[in-house]
Short mmCIF file of C-alpha atoms in Angstrom, two decimals:
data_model
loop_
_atom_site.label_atom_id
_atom_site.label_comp_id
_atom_site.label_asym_id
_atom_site.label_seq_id
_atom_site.Cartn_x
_atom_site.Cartn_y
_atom_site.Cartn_z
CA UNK A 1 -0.84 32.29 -3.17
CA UNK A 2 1.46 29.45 -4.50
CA UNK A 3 1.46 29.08 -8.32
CA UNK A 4 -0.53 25.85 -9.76
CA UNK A 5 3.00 24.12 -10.15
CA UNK A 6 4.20 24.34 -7.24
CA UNK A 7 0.71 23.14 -5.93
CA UNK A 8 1.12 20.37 -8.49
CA UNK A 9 4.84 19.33 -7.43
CA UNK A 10 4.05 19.57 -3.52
CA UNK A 11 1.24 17.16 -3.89
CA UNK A 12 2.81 14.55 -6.30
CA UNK A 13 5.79 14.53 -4.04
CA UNK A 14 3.69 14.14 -1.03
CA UNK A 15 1.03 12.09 -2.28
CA UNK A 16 3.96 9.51 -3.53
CA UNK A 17 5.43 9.67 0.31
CA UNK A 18 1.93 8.62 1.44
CA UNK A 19 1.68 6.15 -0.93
CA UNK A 20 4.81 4.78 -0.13
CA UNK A 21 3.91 4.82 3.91
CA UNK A 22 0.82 3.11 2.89
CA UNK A 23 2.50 0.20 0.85
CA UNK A 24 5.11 -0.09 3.65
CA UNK A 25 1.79 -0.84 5.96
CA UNK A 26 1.31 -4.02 3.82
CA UNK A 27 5.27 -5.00 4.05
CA UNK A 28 5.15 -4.27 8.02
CA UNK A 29 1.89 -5.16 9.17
CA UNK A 30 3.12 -4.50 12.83
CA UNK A 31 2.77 -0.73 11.99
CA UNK A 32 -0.45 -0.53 10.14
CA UNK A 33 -1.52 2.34 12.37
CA UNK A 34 1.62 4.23 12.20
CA UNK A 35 2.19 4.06 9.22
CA UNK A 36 -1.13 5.39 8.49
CA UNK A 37 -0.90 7.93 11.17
CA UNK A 38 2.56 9.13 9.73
CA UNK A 39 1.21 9.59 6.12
CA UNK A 40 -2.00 11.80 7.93
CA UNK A 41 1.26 14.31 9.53
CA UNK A 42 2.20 14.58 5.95
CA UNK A 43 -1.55 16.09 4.96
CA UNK A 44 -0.84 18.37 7.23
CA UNK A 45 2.69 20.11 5.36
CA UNK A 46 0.24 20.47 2.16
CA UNK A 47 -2.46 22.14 4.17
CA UNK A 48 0.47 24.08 6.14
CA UNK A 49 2.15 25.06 3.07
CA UNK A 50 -0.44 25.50 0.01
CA UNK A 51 -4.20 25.48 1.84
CA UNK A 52 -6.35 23.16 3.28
CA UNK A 53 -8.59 22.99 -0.50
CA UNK A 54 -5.42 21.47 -1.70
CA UNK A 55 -4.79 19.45 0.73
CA UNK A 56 -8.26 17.53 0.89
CA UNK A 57 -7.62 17.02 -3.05
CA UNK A 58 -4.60 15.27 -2.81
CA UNK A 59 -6.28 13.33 0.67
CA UNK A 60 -8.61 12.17 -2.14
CA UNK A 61 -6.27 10.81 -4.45
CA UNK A 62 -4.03 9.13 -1.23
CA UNK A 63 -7.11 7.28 -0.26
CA UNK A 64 -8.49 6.37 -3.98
CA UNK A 65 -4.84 4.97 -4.91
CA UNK A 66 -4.17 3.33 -1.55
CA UNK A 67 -7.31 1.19 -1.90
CA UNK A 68 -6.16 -0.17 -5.14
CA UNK A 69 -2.17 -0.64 -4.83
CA UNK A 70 -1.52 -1.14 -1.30
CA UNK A 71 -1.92 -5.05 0.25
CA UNK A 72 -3.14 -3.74 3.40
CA UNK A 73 -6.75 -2.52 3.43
CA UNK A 74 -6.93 -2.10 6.71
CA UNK A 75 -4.42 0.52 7.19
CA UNK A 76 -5.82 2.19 4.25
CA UNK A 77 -9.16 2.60 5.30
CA UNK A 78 -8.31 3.24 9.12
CA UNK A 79 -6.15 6.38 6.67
CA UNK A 80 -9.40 7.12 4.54
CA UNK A 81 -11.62 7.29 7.78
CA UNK A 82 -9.25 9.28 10.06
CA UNK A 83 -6.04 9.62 9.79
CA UNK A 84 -5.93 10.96 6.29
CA UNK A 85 -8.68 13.83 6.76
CA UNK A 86 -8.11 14.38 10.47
CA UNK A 87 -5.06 16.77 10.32
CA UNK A 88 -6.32 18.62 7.79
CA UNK A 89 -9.76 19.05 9.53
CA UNK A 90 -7.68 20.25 12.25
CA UNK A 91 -6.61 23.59 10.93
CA UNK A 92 -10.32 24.67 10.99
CA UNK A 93 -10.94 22.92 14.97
CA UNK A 94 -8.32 24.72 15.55
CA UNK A 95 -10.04 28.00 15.35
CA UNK A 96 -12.46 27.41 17.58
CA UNK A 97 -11.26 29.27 20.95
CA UNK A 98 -13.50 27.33 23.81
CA UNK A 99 -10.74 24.68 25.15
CA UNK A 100 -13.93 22.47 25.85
CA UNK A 101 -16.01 23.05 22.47
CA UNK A 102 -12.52 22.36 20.74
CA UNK A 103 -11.62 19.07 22.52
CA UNK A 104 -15.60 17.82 21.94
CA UNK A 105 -15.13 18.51 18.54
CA UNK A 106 -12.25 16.55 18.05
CA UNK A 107 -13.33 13.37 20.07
CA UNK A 108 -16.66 13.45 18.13
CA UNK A 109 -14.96 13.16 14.84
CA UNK A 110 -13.09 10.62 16.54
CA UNK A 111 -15.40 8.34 17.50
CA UNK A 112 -17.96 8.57 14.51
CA UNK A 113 -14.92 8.07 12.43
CA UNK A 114 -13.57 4.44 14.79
CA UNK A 115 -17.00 3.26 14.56
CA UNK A 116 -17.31 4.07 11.21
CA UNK A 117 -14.31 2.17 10.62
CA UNK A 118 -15.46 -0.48 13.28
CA UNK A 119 -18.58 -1.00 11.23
CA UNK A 120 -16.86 -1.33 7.76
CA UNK A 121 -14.31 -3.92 8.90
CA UNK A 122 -16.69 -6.06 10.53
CA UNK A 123 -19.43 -6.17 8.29
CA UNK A 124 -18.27 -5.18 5.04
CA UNK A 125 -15.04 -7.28 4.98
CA UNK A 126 -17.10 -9.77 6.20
CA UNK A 127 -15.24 -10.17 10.28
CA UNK A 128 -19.11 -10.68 12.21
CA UNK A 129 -18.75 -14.54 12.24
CA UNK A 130 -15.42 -13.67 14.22
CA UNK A 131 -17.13 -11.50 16.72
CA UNK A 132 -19.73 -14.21 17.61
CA UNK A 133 -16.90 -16.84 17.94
CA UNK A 134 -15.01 -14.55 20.51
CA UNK A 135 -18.16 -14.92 23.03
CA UNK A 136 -18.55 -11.77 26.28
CA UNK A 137 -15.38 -10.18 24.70
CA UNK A 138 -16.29 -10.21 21.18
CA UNK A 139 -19.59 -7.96 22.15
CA UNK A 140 -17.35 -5.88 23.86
CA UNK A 141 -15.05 -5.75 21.42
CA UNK A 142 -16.38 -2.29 20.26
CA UNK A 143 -16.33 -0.90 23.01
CA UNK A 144 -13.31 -1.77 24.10
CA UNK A 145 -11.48 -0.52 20.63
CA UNK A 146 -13.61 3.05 20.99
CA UNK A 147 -12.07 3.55 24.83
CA UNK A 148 -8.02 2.20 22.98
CA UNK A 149 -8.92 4.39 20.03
CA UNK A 150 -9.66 7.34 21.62
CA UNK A 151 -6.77 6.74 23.49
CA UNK A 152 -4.42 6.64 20.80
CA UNK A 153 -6.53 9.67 19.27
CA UNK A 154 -5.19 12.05 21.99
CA UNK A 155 -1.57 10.84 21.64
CA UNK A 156 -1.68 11.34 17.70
CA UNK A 157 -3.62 14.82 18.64
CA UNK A 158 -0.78 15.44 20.89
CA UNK A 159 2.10 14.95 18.32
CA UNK A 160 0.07 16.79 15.19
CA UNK A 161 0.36 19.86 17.21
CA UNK A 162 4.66 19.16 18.14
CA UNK A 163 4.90 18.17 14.57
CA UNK A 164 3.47 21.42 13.00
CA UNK A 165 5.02 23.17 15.65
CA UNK A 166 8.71 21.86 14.84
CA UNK A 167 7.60 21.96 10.89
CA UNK A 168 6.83 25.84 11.12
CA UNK A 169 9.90 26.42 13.47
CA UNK A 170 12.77 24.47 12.03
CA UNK A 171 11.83 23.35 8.70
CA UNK A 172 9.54 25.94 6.98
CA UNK A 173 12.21 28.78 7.46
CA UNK A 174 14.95 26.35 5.86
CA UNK A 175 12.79 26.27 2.35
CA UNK A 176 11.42 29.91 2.44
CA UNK A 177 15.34 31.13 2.69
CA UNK A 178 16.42 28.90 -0.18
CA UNK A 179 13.25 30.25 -2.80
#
């Protein structure tokens, strides 16, 4: 078990790196699901290093902060519904040995967090009025995002695993030498 301030100094110095991601989001709206995607990889090094308690902490203070100092909201609630919690939800899917049970799990959480998200956006920051002006495609427009999303889920699944795997391989045994 870590000692509290090394807890402490792990996740101020990666809850300011996902803050920063996050405000870059506003700067660069072009990668306002990268950028959140990015600062869910580095969720995962706390939940890697200290344990996933930890980890879901400082996810809560990411997502309370990035609501109030970052410009775009978007990217910061498409963080707060998946990418933020996601990587650090994975270390328990991961546990589960069916191949099947484990991939159901993982595109369930996936799609009641999109919709979730879906949902928010369009009727909390107001976007309905939008959907009715788009006509067929704006009633698809849900369903069209899901089938992209879950898309894009199984790529970002895909490179959570390579980045752990190159994080426990290459950079882990760097620090641990050096303590």
């Amino acid at each position: 078990m870590k000692d509290i301030s090394y807890r402490v100094a792990l996740g101020g110095i990666v809850s300011a790196l996902c803050l920063l991601t996050m405000f870059l989001a506003g700067i660069m709206p072009a990668l306002y699901l990268l950028l959140p995607m990015i600062a869910g990889v580095l969720m995962m090094i706390i939940a890697a290093e200290v344990n996933t308690k930890w980890a879901f902490l400082t996810y809560a203070a990411v997502s309370l902060l990035s609501m109030f100092i970052t410009f775009d909201k978007e990217a910061a609630l498409i963080f707060i519904l998946l990418f933020g919690h996601y990587p650090i939800l994975r270390f328990y899917i991961q546990k589960i040995r069916s191949k099947f049970i484990k991939n159901a799990v993982k595109f369930i959480i996936c799609n009641v967090c999109v919709l979730s998200y879906f949902f928010v956006t369009v009727y909390v920051f107001g976007i309905a009025e939008m959907l009715d002006e788009l006509g067929n495609f704006g009633k698809y427009g849900g369903i069209i995002m899901l089938a992209l999303a879950n898309i894009i889920f199984f790529l970002y699944d895909i490179n959570l695993e390579i980045c752990y795997n190159i994080y426990l391989k290459k950079i882990m045994p760097k620090f641990i030498r050096k303590r």
